[in-house]
Short mmCIF file of C-alpha atoms in Angstrom, two decimals:
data_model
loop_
_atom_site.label_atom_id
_atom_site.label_comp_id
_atom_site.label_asym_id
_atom_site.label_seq_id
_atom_site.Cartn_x
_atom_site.Cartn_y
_atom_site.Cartn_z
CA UNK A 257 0.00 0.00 0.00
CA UNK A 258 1.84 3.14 -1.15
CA UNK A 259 2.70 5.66 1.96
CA UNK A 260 0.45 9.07 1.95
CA UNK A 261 2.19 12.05 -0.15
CA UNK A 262 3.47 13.37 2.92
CA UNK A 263 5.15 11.09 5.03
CA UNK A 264 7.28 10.02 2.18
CA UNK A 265 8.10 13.55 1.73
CA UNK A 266 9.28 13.27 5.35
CA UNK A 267 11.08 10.17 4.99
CA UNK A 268 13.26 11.57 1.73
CA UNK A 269 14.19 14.65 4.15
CA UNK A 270 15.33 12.40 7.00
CA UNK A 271 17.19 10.38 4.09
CA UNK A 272 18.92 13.66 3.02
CA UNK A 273 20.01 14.72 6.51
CA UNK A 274 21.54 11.17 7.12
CA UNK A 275 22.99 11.41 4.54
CA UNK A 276 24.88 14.61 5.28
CA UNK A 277 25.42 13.74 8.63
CA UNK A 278 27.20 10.29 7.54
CA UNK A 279 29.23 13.13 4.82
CA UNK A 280 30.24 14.92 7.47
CA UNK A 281 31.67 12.49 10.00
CA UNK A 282 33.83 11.40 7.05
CA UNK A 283 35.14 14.98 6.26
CA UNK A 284 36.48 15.31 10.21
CA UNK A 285 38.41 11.81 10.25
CA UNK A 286 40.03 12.54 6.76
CA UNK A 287 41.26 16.17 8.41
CA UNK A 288 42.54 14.55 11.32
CA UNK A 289 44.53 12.20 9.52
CA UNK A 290 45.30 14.72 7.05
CA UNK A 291 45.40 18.58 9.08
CA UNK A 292 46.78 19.85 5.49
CA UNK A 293 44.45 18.91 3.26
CA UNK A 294 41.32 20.43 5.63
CA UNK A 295 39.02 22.06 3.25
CA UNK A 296 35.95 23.40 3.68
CA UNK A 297 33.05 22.13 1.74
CA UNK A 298 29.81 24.51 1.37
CA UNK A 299 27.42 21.96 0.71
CA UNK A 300 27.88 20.34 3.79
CA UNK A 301 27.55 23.68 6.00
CA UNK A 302 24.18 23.75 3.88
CA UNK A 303 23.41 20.98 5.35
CA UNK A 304 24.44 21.50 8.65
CA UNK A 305 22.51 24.55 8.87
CA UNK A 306 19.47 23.65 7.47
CA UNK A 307 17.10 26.22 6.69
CA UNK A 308 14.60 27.71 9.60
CA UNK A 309 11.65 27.50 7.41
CA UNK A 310 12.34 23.67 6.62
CA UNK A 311 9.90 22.38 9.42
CA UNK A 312 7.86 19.31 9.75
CA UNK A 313 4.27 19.78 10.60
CA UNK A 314 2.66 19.21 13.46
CA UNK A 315 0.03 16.41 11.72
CA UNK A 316 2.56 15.21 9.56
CA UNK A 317 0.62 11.76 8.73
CA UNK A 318 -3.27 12.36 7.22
CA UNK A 319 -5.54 10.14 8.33
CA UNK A 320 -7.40 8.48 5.70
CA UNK A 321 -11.70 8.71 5.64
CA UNK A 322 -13.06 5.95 6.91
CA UNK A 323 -16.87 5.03 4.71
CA UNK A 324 -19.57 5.49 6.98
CA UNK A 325 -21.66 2.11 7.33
CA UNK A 326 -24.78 1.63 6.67
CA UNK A 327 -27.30 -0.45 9.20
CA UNK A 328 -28.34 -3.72 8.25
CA UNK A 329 -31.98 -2.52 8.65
CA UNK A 330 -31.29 0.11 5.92
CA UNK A 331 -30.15 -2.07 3.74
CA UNK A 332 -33.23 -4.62 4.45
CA UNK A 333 -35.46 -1.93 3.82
CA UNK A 334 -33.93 -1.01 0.28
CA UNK A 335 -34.14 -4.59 -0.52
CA UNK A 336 -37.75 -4.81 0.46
CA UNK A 337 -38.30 -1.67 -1.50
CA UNK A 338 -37.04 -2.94 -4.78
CA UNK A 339 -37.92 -6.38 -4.54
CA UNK A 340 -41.99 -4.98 -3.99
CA UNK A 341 -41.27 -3.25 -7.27
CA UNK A 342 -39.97 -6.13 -9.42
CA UNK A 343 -42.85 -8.16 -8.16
CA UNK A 344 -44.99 -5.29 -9.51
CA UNK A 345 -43.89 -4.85 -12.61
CA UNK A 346 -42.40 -8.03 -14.13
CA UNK A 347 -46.11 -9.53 -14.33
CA UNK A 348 -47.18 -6.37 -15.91
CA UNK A 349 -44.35 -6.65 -18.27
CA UNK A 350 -44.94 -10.17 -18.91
CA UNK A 351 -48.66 -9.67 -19.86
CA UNK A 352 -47.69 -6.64 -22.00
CA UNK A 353 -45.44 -9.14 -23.70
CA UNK A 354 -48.33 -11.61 -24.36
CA UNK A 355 -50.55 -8.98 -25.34
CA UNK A 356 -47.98 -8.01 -28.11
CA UNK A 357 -47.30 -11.38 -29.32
CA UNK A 358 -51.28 -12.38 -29.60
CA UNK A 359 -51.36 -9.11 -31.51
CA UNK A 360 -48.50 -10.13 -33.81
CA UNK A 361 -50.25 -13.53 -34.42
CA UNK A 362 -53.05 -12.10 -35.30
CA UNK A 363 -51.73 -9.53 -37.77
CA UNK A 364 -49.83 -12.20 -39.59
CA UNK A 365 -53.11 -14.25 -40.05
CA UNK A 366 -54.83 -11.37 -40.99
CA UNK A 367 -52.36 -10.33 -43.75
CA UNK A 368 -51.88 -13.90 -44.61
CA UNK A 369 -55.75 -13.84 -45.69
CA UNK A 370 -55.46 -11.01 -47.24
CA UNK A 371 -52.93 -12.13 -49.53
CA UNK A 372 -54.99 -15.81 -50.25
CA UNK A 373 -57.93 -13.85 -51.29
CA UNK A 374 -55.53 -11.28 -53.44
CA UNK A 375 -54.22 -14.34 -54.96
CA UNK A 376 -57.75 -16.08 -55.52
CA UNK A 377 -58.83 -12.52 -57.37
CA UNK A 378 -58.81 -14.02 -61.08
CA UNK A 379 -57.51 -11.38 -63.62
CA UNK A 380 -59.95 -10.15 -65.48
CA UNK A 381 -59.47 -9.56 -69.51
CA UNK A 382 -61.04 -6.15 -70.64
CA UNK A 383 -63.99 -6.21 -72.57
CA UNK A 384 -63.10 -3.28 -74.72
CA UNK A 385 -61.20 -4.15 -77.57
CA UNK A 386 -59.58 -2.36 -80.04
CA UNK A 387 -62.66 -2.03 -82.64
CA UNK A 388 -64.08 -0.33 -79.89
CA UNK A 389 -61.77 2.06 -79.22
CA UNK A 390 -61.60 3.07 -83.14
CA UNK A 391 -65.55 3.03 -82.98
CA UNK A 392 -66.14 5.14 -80.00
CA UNK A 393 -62.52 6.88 -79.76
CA UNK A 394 -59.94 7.44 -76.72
CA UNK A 395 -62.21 10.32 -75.18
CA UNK A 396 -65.19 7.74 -74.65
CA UNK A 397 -63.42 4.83 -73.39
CA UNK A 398 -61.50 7.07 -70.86
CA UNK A 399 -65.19 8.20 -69.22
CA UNK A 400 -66.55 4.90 -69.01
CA UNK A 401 -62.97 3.86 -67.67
CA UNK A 402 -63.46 6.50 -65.03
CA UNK A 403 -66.95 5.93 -64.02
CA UNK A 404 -65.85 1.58 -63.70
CA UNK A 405 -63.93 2.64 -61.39
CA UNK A 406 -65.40 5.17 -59.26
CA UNK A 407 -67.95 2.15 -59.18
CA UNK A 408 -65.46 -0.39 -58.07
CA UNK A 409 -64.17 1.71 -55.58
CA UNK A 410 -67.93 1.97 -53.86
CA UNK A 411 -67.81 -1.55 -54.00
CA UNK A 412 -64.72 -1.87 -52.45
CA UNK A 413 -65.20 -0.05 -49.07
CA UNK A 414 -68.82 -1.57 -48.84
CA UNK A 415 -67.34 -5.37 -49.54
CA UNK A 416 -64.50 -3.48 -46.56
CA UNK A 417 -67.41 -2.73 -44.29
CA UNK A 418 -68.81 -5.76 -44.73
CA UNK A 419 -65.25 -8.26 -44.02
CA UNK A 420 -65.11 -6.21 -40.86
CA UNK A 421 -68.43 -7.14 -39.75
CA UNK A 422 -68.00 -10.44 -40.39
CA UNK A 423 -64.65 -10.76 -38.60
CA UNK A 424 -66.06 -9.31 -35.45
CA UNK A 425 -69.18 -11.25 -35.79
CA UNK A 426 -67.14 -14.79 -36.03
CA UNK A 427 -65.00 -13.06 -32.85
CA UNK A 428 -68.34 -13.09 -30.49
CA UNK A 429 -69.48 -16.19 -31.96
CA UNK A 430 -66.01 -17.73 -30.51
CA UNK A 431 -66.91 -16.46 -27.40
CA UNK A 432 -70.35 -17.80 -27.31
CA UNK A 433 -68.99 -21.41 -28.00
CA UNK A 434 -66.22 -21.01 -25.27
CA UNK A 435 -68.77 -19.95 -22.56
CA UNK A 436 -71.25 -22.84 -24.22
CA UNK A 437 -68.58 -25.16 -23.95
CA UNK A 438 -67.71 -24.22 -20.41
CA UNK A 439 -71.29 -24.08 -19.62
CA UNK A 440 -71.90 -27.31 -21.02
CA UNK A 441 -68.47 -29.18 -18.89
CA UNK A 442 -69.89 -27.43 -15.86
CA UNK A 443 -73.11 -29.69 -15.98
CA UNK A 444 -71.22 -32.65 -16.63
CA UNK A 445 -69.51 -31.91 -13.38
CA UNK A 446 -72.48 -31.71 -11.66
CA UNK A 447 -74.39 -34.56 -12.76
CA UNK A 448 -71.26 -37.04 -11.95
CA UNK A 449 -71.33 -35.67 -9.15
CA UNK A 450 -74.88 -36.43 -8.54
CA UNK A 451 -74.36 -40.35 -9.54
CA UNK A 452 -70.71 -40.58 -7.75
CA UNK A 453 -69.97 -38.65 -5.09
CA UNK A 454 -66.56 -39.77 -4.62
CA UNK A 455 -65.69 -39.26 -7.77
CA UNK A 456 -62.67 -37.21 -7.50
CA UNK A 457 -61.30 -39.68 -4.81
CA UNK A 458 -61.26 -42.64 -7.08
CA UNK A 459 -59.65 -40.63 -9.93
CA UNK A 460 -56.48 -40.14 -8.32
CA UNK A 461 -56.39 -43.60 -6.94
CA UNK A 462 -53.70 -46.35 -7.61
CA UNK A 463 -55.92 -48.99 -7.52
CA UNK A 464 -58.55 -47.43 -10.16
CA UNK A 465 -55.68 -46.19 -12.45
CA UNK A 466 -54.05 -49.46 -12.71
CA UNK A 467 -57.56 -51.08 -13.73
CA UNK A 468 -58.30 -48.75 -16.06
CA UNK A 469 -55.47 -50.08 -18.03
CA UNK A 470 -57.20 -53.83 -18.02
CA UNK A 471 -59.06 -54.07 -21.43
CA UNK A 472 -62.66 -54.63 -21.54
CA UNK A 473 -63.73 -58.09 -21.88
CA UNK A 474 -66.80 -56.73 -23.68
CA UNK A 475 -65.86 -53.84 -26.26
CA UNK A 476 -61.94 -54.98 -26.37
CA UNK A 477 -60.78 -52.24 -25.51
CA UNK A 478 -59.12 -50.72 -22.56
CA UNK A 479 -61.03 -48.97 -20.26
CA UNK A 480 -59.34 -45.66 -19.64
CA UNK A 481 -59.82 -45.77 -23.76
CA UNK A 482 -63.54 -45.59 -23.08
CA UNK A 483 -63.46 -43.07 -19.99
CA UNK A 484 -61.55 -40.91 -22.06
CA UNK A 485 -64.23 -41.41 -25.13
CA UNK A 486 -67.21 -40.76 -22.84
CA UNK A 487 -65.40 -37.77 -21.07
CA UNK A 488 -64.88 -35.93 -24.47
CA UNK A 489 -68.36 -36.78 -25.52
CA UNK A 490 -69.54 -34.93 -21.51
CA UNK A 491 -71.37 -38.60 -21.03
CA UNK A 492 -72.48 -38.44 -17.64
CA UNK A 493 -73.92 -42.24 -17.56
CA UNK A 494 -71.48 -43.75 -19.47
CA UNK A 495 -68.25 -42.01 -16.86
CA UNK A 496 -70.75 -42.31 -14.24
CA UNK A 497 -71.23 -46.56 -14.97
CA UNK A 498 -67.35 -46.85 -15.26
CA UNK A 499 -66.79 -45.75 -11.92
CA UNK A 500 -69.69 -47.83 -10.37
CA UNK A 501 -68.10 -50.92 -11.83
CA UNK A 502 -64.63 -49.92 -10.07
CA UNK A 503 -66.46 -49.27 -6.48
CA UNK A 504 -68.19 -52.77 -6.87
CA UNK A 505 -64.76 -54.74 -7.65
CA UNK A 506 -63.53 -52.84 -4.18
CA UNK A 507 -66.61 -52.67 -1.92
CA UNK A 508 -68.09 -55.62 -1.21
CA UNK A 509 -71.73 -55.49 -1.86
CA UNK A 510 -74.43 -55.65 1.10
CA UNK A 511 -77.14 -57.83 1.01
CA UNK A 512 -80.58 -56.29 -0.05
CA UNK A 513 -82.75 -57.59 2.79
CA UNK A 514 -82.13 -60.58 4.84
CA UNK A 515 -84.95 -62.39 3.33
CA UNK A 516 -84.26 -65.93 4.50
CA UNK A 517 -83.49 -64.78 8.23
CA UNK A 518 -86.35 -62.87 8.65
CA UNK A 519 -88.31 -65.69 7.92
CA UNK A 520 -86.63 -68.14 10.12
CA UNK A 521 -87.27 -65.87 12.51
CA UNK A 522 -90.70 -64.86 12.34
CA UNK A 523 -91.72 -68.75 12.08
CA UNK A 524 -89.67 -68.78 15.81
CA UNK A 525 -91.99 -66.66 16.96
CA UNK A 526 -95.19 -67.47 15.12
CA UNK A 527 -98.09 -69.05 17.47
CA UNK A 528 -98.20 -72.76 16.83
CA UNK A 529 -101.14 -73.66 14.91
CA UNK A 530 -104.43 -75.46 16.38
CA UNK A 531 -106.47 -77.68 14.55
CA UNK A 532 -109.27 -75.06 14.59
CA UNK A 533 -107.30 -73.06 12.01
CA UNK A 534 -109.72 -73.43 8.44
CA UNK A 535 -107.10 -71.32 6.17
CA UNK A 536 -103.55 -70.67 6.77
CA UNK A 537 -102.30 -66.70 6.52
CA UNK A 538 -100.61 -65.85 3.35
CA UNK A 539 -99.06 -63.25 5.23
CA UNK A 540 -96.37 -65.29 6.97
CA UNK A 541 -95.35 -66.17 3.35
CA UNK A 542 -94.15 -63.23 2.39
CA UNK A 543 -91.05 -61.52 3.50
CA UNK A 544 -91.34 -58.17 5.79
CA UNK A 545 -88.80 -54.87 4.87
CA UNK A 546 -88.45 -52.34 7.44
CA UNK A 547 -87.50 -48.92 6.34
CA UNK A 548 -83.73 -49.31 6.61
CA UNK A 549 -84.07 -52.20 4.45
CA UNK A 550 -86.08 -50.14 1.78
CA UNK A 551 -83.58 -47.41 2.01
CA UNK A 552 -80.25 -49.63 1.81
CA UNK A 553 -81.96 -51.23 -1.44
CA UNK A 554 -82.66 -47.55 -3.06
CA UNK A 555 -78.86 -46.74 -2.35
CA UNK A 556 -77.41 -49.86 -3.79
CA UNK A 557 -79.52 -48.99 -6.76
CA UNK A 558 -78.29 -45.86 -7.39
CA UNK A 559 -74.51 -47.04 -6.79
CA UNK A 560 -74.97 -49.46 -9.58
CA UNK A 561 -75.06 -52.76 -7.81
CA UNK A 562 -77.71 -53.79 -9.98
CA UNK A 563 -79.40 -52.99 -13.33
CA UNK A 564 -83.16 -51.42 -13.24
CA UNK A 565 -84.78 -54.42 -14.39
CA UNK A 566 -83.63 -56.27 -11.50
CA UNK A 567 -84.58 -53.52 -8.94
CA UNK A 568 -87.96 -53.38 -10.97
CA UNK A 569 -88.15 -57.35 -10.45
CA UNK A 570 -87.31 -56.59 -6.47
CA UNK A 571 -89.77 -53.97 -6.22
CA UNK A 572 -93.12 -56.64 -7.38
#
């Protein structure tokens, strides 16, 4: 690190008068040894008597500035201060950037069209022919050429008008068919929903995802090849049937009344019969449902667990 300017001013003069001093120490022996050839030499009374004015300064060594820190907590806030404006504006940017590019696309479509139909415009021969210009002469032909084509020009900005209509016209009708189609998607939703309440627990299990891959023994294909069919096509009954058939592989199916056992039961408890009975009661025949029993068989319907005839058969 090189010394400040002036201490190594001060070190050069301390060199100097060392110097002299070491000069004149030599001067005195070489006159003792030799009293004759004693000479006087002016530079070194110079620098024996060094000039009054020749004084060091009080301060001679300058202290160097020292930065001033900072606090952490300034810094922390600075950071915090830029970093809330990146956040700000980069998504602005970014959507400013897609904005731009859609707008790009859409330009080169539109000028892409433009140039199909330029290309599609057949050229058109003229109808007036030389016989008719030597009939009728130049002065004719140029008026009807001029009124064509203040004609054609009409027709221009009207068949304009009209492209632009269109164009915005096919825009909304976009729109309509996107909120249609999200309409329509929304519904599905709902009504597999309706049939299988856990649907969106089954979809994103193992089990179900590895037996969708098992091909059907009936259409031969595999079945995520039909879920996917019957999604695209918003088939609520047809999704709805392909996850009943998974839940009744995995969830063993309850019995629909206890038909047999109730029976046994009631003939336990029956009075035992006298010989004085004429007719026996049909009623003992025939099996008795309580109200869970009706509503356990209306629930396994609706899972799936069997088809309507059979629940119609059930029901007589």
């Amino acid at each position: 690190m090189a010394l400040p300017k002036a201490v190594q001013q001060q070190l050069e003069e301390a060199d100097r008068l060392v110097a002299g001093i070491n000069g004149e120490k030599t001067g005195e022996d070489s006159s003792e040894t030799n009293p004759e050839n004693q000479q006087v030499d002016p530079s070194l009374e110079q620098t024996q008597d060094p000039p009054e004015n020749n004084q060091q300064p009080d301060n001679p060594v300058s202290q160097e500035t020292k930065p001033q820190e900072v606090p952490d907590e300034k810094w922390a806030h600075k950071y915090h201060t830029l970093k809330g404006m990146y956040d700000a504006e980069v998504p602005r940017l970014h959507s400013q950037v897609r904005e731009m590019q859609t707008q790009i696309q859409q330009l080169i479509a539109d000028k892409a069209t433009v140039e199909a139909k330029v290309a599609e415009v057949p050229k058109v021969d003229s109808l007036i022919t030389d016989e008719d210009k030597e009939a009728f002469g130049p002065d004719l032909i140029d008026l009807i050429n001029r009124a064509t084509e203040s004609k054609v020009a009409t027709l221009r900005d009207r068949e304009a008008e009209l492209l632009s209509k269109i164009s915005k016209l096919e825009g909304q009708l976009g729109n309509v068919e996107e909120r249609q189609g999200i309409s329509d998607k929304d519904r599905f939703l709902m009504g597999l929903g309706q049939q299988v309440s856990d649907w969106e627990k089954i979809n994103v299990d193992q089990g179900f995802l590895t037996w969708l891959q098992e091909v059907d023994p009936v259409y031969g294909i595999p079945k995520n090849v039909a879920l996917n069919s019957a999604y695209e096509n918003l088939d609520v009954s047809r999704v709805a049937s392909i996850f009943n058939a998974y839940k009744q592989l995995v969830e063993p199916a309850a019995p629909v009344a206890p038909v047999k056992r109730q029976q046994e039961l009631q003939r336990q408890v029956a009075p035992t019969r006298t010989r004085s009975t004429s007719q026996p009661n049909d009623n003992m025949d025939r099996p008795v449902f309580t109200n869970s029993d009706i509503e356990e068989f209306y629930t396994n319907w609706r899972r799936g667990y069997f088809t309507d005839e059979e629940a119609a058969n059930m029901e007589q």
